[in-house]
Tab-separated table of C-alpha atoms in Angstrom:
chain	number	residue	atom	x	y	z
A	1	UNK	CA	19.346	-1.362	-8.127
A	2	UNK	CA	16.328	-2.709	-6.486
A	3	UNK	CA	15.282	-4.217	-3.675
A	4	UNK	CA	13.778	-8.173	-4.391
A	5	UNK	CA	9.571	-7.559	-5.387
A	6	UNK	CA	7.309	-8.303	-2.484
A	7	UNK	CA	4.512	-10.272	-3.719
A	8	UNK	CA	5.293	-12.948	-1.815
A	9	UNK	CA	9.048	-13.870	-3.412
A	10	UNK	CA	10.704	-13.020	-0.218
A	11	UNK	CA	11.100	-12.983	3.617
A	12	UNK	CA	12.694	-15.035	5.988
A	13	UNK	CA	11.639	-17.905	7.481
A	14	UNK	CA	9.991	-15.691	10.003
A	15	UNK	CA	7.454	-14.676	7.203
A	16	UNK	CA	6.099	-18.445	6.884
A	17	UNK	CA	3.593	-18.377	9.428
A	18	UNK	CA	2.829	-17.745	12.949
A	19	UNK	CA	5.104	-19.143	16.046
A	20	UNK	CA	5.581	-19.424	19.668
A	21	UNK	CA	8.332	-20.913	21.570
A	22	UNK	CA	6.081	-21.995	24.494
A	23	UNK	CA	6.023	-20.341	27.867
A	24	UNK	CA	4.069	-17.926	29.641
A	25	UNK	CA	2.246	-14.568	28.858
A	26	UNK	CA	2.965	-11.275	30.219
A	27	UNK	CA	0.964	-7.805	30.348
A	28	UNK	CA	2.115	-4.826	28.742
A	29	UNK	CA	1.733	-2.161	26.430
A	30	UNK	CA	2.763	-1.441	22.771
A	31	UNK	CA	5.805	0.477	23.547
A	32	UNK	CA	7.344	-2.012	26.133
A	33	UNK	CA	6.507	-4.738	23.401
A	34	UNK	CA	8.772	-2.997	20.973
A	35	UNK	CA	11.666	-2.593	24.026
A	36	UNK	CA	11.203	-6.469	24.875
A	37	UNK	CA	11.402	-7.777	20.797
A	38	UNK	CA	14.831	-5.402	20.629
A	39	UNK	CA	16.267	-7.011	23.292
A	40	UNK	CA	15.370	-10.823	22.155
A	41	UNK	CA	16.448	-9.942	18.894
A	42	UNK	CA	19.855	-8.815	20.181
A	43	UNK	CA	20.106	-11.550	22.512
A	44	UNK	CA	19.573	-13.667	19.570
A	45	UNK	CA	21.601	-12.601	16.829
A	46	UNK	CA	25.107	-10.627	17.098
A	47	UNK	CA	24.343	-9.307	13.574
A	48	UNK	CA	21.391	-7.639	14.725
A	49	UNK	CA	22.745	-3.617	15.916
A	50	UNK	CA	20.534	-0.264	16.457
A	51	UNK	CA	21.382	2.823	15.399
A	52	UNK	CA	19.698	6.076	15.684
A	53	UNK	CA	19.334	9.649	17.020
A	54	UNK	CA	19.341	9.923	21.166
A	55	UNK	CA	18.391	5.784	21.129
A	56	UNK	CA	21.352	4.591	23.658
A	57	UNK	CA	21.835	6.641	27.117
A	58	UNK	CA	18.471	8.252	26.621
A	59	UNK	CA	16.242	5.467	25.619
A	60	UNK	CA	14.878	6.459	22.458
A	61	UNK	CA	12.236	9.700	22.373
A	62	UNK	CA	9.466	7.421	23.398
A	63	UNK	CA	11.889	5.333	25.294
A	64	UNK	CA	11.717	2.323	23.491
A	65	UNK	CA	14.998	1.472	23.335
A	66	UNK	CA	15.414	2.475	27.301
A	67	UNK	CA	18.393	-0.146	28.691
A	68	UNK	CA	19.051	-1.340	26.182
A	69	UNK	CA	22.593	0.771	25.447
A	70	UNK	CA	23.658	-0.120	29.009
A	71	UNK	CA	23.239	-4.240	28.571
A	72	UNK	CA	24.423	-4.689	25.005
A	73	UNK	CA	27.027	-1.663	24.729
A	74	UNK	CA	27.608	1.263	22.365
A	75	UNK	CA	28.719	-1.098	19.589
A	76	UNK	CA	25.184	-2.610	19.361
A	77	UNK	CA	22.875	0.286	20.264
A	78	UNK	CA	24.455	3.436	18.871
A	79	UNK	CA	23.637	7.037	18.912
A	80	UNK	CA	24.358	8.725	15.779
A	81	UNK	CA	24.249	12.781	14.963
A	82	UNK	CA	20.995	14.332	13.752
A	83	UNK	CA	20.419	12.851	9.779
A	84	UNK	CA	18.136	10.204	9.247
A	85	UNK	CA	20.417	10.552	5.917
A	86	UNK	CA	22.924	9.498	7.217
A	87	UNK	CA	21.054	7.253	9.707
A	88	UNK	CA	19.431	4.845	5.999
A	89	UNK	CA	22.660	5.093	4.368
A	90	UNK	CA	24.270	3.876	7.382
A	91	UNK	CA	22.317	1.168	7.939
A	92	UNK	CA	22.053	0.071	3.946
A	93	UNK	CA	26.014	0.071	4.291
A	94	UNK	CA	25.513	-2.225	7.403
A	95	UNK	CA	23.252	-4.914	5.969
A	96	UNK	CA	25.570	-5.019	2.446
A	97	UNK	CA	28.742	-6.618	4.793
A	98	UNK	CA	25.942	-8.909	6.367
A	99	UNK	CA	24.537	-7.074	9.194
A	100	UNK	CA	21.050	-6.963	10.359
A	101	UNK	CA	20.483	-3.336	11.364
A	102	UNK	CA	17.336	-1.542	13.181
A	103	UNK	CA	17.741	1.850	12.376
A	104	UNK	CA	14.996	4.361	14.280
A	105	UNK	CA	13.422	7.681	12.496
A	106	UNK	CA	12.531	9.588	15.333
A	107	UNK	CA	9.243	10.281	13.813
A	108	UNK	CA	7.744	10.001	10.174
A	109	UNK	CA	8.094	13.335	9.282
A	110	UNK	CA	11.702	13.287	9.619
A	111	UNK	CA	11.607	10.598	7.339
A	112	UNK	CA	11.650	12.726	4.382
A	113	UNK	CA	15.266	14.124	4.510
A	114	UNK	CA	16.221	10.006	4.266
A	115	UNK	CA	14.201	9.695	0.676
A	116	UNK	CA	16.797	9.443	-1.312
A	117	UNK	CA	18.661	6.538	0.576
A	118	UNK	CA	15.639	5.185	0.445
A	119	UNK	CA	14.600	5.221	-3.172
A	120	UNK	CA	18.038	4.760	-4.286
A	121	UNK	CA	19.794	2.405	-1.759
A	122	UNK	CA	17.078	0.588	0.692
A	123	UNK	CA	14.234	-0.578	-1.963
A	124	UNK	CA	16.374	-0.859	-4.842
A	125	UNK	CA	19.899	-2.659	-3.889
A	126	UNK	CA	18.904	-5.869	-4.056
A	127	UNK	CA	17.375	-5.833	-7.945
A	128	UNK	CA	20.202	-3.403	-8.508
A	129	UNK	CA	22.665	-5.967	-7.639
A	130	UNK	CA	21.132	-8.322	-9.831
A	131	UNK	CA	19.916	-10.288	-6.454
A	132	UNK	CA	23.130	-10.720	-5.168
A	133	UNK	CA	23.102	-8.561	-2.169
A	134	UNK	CA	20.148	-8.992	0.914
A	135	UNK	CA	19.385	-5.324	2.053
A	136	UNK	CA	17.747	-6.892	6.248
A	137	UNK	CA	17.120	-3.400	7.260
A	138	UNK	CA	14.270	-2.854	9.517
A	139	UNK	CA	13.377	0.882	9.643
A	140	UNK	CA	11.548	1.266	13.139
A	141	UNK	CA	9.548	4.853	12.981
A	142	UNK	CA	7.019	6.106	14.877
A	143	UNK	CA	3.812	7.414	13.082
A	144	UNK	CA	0.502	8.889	13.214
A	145	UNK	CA	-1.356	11.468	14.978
A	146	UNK	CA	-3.497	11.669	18.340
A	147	UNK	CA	-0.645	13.012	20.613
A	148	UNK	CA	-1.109	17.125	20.420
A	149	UNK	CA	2.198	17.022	19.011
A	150	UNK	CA	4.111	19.764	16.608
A	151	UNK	CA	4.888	20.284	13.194
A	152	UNK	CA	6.017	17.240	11.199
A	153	UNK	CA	5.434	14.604	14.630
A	154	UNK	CA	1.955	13.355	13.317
A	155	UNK	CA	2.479	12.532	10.012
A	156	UNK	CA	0.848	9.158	8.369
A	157	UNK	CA	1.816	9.267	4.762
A	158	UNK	CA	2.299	5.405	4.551
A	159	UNK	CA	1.424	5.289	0.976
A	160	UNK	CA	5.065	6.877	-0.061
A	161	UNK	CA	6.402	3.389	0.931
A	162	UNK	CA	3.148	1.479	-0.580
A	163	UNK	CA	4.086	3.081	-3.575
A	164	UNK	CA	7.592	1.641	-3.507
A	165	UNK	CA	8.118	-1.656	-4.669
A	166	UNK	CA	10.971	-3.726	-3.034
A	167	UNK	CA	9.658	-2.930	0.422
A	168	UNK	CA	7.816	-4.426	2.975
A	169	UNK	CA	5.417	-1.808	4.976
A	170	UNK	CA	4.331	-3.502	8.565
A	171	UNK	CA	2.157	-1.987	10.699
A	172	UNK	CA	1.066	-3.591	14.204
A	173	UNK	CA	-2.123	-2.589	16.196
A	174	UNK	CA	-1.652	-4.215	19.772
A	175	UNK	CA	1.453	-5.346	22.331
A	176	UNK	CA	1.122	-9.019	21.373
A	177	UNK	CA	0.618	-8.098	17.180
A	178	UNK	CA	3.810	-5.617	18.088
A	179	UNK	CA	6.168	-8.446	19.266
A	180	UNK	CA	5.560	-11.084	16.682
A	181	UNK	CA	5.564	-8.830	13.646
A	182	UNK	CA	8.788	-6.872	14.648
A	183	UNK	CA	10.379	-10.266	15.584
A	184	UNK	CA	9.614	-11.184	11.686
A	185	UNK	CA	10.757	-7.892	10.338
A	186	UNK	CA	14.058	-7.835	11.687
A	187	UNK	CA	14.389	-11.650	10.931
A	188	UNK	CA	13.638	-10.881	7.417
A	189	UNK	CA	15.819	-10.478	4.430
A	190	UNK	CA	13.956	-7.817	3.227
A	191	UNK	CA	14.134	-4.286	4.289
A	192	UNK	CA	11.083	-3.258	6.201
A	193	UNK	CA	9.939	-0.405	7.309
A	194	UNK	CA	8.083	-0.884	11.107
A	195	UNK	CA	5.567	1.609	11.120
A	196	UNK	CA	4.732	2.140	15.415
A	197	UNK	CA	1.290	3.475	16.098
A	198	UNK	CA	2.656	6.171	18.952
A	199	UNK	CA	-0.816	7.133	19.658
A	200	UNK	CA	-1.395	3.564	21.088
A	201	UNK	CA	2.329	3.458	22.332
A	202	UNK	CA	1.319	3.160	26.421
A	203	UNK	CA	-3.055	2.764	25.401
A	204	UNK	CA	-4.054	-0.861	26.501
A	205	UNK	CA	-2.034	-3.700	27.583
A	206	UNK	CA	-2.841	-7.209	26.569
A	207	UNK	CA	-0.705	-10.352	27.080
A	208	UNK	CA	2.456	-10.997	24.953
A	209	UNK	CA	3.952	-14.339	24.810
A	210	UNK	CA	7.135	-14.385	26.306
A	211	UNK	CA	8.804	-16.890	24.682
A	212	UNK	CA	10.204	-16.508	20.749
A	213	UNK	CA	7.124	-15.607	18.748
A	214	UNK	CA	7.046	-14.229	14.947
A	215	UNK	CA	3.965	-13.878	13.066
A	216	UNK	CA	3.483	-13.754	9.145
A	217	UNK	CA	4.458	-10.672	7.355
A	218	UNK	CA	1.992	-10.972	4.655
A	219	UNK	CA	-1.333	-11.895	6.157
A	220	UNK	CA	-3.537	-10.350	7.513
A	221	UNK	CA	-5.557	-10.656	10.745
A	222	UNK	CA	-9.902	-11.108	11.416
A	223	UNK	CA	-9.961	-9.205	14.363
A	224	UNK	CA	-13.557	-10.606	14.883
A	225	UNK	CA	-15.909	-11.980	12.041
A	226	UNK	CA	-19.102	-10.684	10.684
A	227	UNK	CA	-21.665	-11.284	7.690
A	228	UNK	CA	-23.453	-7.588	6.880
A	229	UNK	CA	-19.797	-5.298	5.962
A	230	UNK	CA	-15.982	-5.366	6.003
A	231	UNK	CA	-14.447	-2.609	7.806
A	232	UNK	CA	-10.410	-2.739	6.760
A	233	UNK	CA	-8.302	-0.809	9.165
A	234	UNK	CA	-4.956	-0.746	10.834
A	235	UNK	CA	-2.240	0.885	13.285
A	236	UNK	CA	-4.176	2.879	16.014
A	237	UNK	CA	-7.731	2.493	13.884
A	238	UNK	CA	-8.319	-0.457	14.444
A	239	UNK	CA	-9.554	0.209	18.045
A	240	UNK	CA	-11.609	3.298	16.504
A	241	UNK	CA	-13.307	0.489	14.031
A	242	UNK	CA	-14.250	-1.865	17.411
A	243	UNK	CA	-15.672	1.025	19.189
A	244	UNK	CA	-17.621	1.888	15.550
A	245	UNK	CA	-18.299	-1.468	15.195
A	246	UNK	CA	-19.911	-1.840	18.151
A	247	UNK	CA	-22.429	1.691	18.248
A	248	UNK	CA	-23.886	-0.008	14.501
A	249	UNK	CA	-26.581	-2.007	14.178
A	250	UNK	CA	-25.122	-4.677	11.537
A	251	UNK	CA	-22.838	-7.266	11.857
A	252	UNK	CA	-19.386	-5.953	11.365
A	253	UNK	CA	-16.275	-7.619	9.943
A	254	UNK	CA	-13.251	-6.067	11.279
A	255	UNK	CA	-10.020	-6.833	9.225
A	256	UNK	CA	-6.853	-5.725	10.268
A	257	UNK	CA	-4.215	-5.170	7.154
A	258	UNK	CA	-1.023	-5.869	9.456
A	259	UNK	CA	0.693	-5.609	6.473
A	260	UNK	CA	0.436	-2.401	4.080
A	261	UNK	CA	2.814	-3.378	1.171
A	262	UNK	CA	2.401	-6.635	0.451
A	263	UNK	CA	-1.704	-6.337	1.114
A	264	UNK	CA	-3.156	-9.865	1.603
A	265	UNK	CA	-5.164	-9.677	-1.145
A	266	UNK	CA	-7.321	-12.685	-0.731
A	267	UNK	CA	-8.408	-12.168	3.115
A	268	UNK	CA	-9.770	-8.487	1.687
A	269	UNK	CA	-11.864	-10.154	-1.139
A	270	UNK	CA	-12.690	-12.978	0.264
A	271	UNK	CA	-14.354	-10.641	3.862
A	272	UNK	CA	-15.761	-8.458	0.963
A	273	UNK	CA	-17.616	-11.299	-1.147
A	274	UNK	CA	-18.872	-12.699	1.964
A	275	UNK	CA	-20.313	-9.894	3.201
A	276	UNK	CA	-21.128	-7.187	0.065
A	277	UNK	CA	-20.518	-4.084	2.062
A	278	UNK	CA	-16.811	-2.361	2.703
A	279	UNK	CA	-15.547	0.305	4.367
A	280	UNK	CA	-12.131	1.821	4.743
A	281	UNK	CA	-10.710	3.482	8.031
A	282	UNK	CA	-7.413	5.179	7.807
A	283	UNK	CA	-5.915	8.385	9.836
A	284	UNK	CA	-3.906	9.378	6.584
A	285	UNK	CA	-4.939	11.606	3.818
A	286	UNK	CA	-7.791	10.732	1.581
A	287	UNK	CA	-6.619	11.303	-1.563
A	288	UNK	CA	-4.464	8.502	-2.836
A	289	UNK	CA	-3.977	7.440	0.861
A	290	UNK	CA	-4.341	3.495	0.483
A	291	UNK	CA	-8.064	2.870	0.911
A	292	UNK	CA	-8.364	4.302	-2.787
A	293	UNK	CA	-5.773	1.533	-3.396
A	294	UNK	CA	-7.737	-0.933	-2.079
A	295	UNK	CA	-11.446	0.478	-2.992
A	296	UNK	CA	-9.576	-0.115	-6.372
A	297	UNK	CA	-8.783	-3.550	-5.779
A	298	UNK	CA	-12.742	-4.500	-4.775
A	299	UNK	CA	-13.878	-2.656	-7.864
A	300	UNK	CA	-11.858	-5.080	-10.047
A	301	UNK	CA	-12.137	-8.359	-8.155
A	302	UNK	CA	-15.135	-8.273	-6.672
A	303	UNK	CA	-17.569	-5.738	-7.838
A	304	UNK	CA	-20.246	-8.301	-8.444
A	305	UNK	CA	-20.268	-9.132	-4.871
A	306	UNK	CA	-20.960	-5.241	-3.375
A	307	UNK	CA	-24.309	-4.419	-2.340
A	308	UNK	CA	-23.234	-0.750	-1.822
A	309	UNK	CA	-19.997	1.251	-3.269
A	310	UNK	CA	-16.943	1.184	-0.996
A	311	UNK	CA	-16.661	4.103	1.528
A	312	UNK	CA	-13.686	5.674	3.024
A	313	UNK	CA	-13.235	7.451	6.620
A	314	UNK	CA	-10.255	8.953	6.334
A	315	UNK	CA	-8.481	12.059	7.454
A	316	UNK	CA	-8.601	15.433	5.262
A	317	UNK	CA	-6.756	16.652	2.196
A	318	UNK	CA	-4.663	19.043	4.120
A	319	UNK	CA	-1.353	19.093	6.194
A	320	UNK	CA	-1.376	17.089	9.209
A	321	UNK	CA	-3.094	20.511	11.144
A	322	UNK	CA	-1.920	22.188	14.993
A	323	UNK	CA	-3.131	20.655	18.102
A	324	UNK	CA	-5.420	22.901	18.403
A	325	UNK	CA	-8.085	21.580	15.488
A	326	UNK	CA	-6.054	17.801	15.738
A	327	UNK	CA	-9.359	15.852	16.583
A	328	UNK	CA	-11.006	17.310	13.988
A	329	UNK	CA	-8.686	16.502	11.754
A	330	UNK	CA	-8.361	12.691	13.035
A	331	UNK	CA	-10.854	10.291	12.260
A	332	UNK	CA	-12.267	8.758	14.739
A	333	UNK	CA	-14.911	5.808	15.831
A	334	UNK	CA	-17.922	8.415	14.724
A	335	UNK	CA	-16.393	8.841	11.282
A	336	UNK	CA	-16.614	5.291	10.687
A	337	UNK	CA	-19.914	4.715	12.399
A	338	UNK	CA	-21.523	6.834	10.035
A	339	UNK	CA	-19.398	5.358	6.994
A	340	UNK	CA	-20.686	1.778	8.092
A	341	UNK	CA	-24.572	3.093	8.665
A	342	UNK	CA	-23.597	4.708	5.124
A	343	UNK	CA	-22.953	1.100	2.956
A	344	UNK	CA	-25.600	-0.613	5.318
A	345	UNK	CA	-28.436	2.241	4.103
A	346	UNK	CA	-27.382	2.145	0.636
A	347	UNK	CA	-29.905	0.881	-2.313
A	348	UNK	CA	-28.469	0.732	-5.438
């Protein structure tokens, strides 16, 4: 079994590009974005159902589901018991007899109980079926560090899914970034896992249209343009790499990914040829965490281009630690600073 290759075969229509359906704007945070997509996608598709542990009456651990079980009913949003086992398998089941299910993971440490649906069933059913069965699951799970929480709540070890072909790894950075690329997840044929910065879950707000509004699944996003080095980030980073970004004396091209499996390939080389320099902020492990992935990548596309070797600032290569040593552990805007000063002081 397998689920369809995403190098750009699949996805929905809501993978094709970015759009609005006109109307206003409204301010909120990250977590509220998530709430408001759930609700628009149930309004807008019966096939669309939640599922999950303490997600109806309660509202979800981070209560982003909070309402939702009293206006669409216990036959849309539905508690289940305690096994994110059962929770994939579940949902895999669901999308097989053409439903479009948003199962929740409490957090991504709980994930790991849930592997084997997921190797076996999630990113593998549709090669397995020889294309014949769509697996539209959209995994919704909280993830990464910064909240002083315990044991197996801060995990960010993204690059299991990377790793996994057949499956589309999304991972939003603001409200308005939240709405449109969970609007295209769940609209997609593919499964997806939603990977929900919780750090950032109530941080800022920005506008979010409130009209329909998707954005592309596979591209991803300049979050403001610069000539002297590429600093890739995403999730909750991305506002450490601004703050960096602005403490450095060079002019600093900050590229969200958006998307972690498939990586848009040609907005990362093309940033890096322009401007020679690249570094790579990411909360997760360092070894094999994905900015060795895409370190690799530059290396073998566009090593001519680099004025300086690509540098990581990443977190350490040890278990997501207690609360008590957590920003330590965590890198933050001063870890990539000094990466960026790093590349911009090299001589080869």
């Amino acid at each position: 079994m397998s689920g369809r290759d995403t190098d750009g075969e699949a996805g929905g229509d809501a993978a094709d590009g970015e759009r609005a359906g006109g109307g206003g704007e409204t301010e909120m945070n990250l977590v509220t974005a998530v709430n408001e997509t759930l609700a628009r996608e149930l309004h807008r598709d019966e096939a669309v159902r939640l599922l999950g542990y303490d997600l109806g009456p309660i509202g979800g651990v981070y209560r982003a589901t909070d309402g939702l079980y009293e206006t669409f009913g216990e036959d849309r949003v539905i508690d289940t018991p305690l096994s994110e086992n059962g929770i994939l398998g579940t949902a895999v089941g669901m999308a097989m007899r053409g439903e479009r299910p948003v199962p929740e993971i409490q957090f991504l440490g709980f994930f790991y109980p849930a592997f084997g649906q997921f190797m076996y069933a999630l990113a593998k059913m549709h090669k397995r079926s020889g294309g014949a069965l769509d697996v539209p699951v959209t995994v919704r799970v909280p993830y990464g560090g910064g909240i002083k929480s315990s044991e197996y709540h801060s995990e960010s070890t993204e690059t299991f899914f990377v790793h996994t072909p057949g499956v589309r790894v999304v991972c939003p950075s603001t409200p308005r970034e939240t709405k449109g690329l969970l609007a295209a997840s769940v609209r997609s044929d593919d499964p997806v896992v939603f990977l929900e910065p919780k750090k950032i879950y109530r941080g800022f707000e920005e506008p979010v249209p409130d009209g329909d509004f998707t954005l592309p699944l596979d591209e991803a996003r300049v979050v403001r343009e610069g000539g002297d080095v590429t600093l890739i980030a995403w999730g909750a980073m991305v506002r450490r790499a601004e703050t960096a970004a602005d403490r450095v004396d060079a002019d600093v091209e900050i590229l969200d990914l958006r998307s972690l499996s498939p990586i848009d390939v040609d907005a990362v080389l093309d940033s890096v040829r322009r401007t020679g320099r690249c570094v790579v902020l990411h909360e997760a492990r360092r070894t094999l965490g994905l900015g060795a992935e895409l370190s690799a990548l530059i290396n073998e596309y566009a090593l001519d281009s680099l004025r300086a070797p690509v540098k990581r600032a990443t977190g350490y290569d040890v278990h997501f630690p207690g609360h008590q040593v957590e920003d330590a552990y965590m890198p933050d805007a001063q870890r990539a600073q000094y990466a960026v000063e790093a590349v911009m002081d090299y001589e080869f």
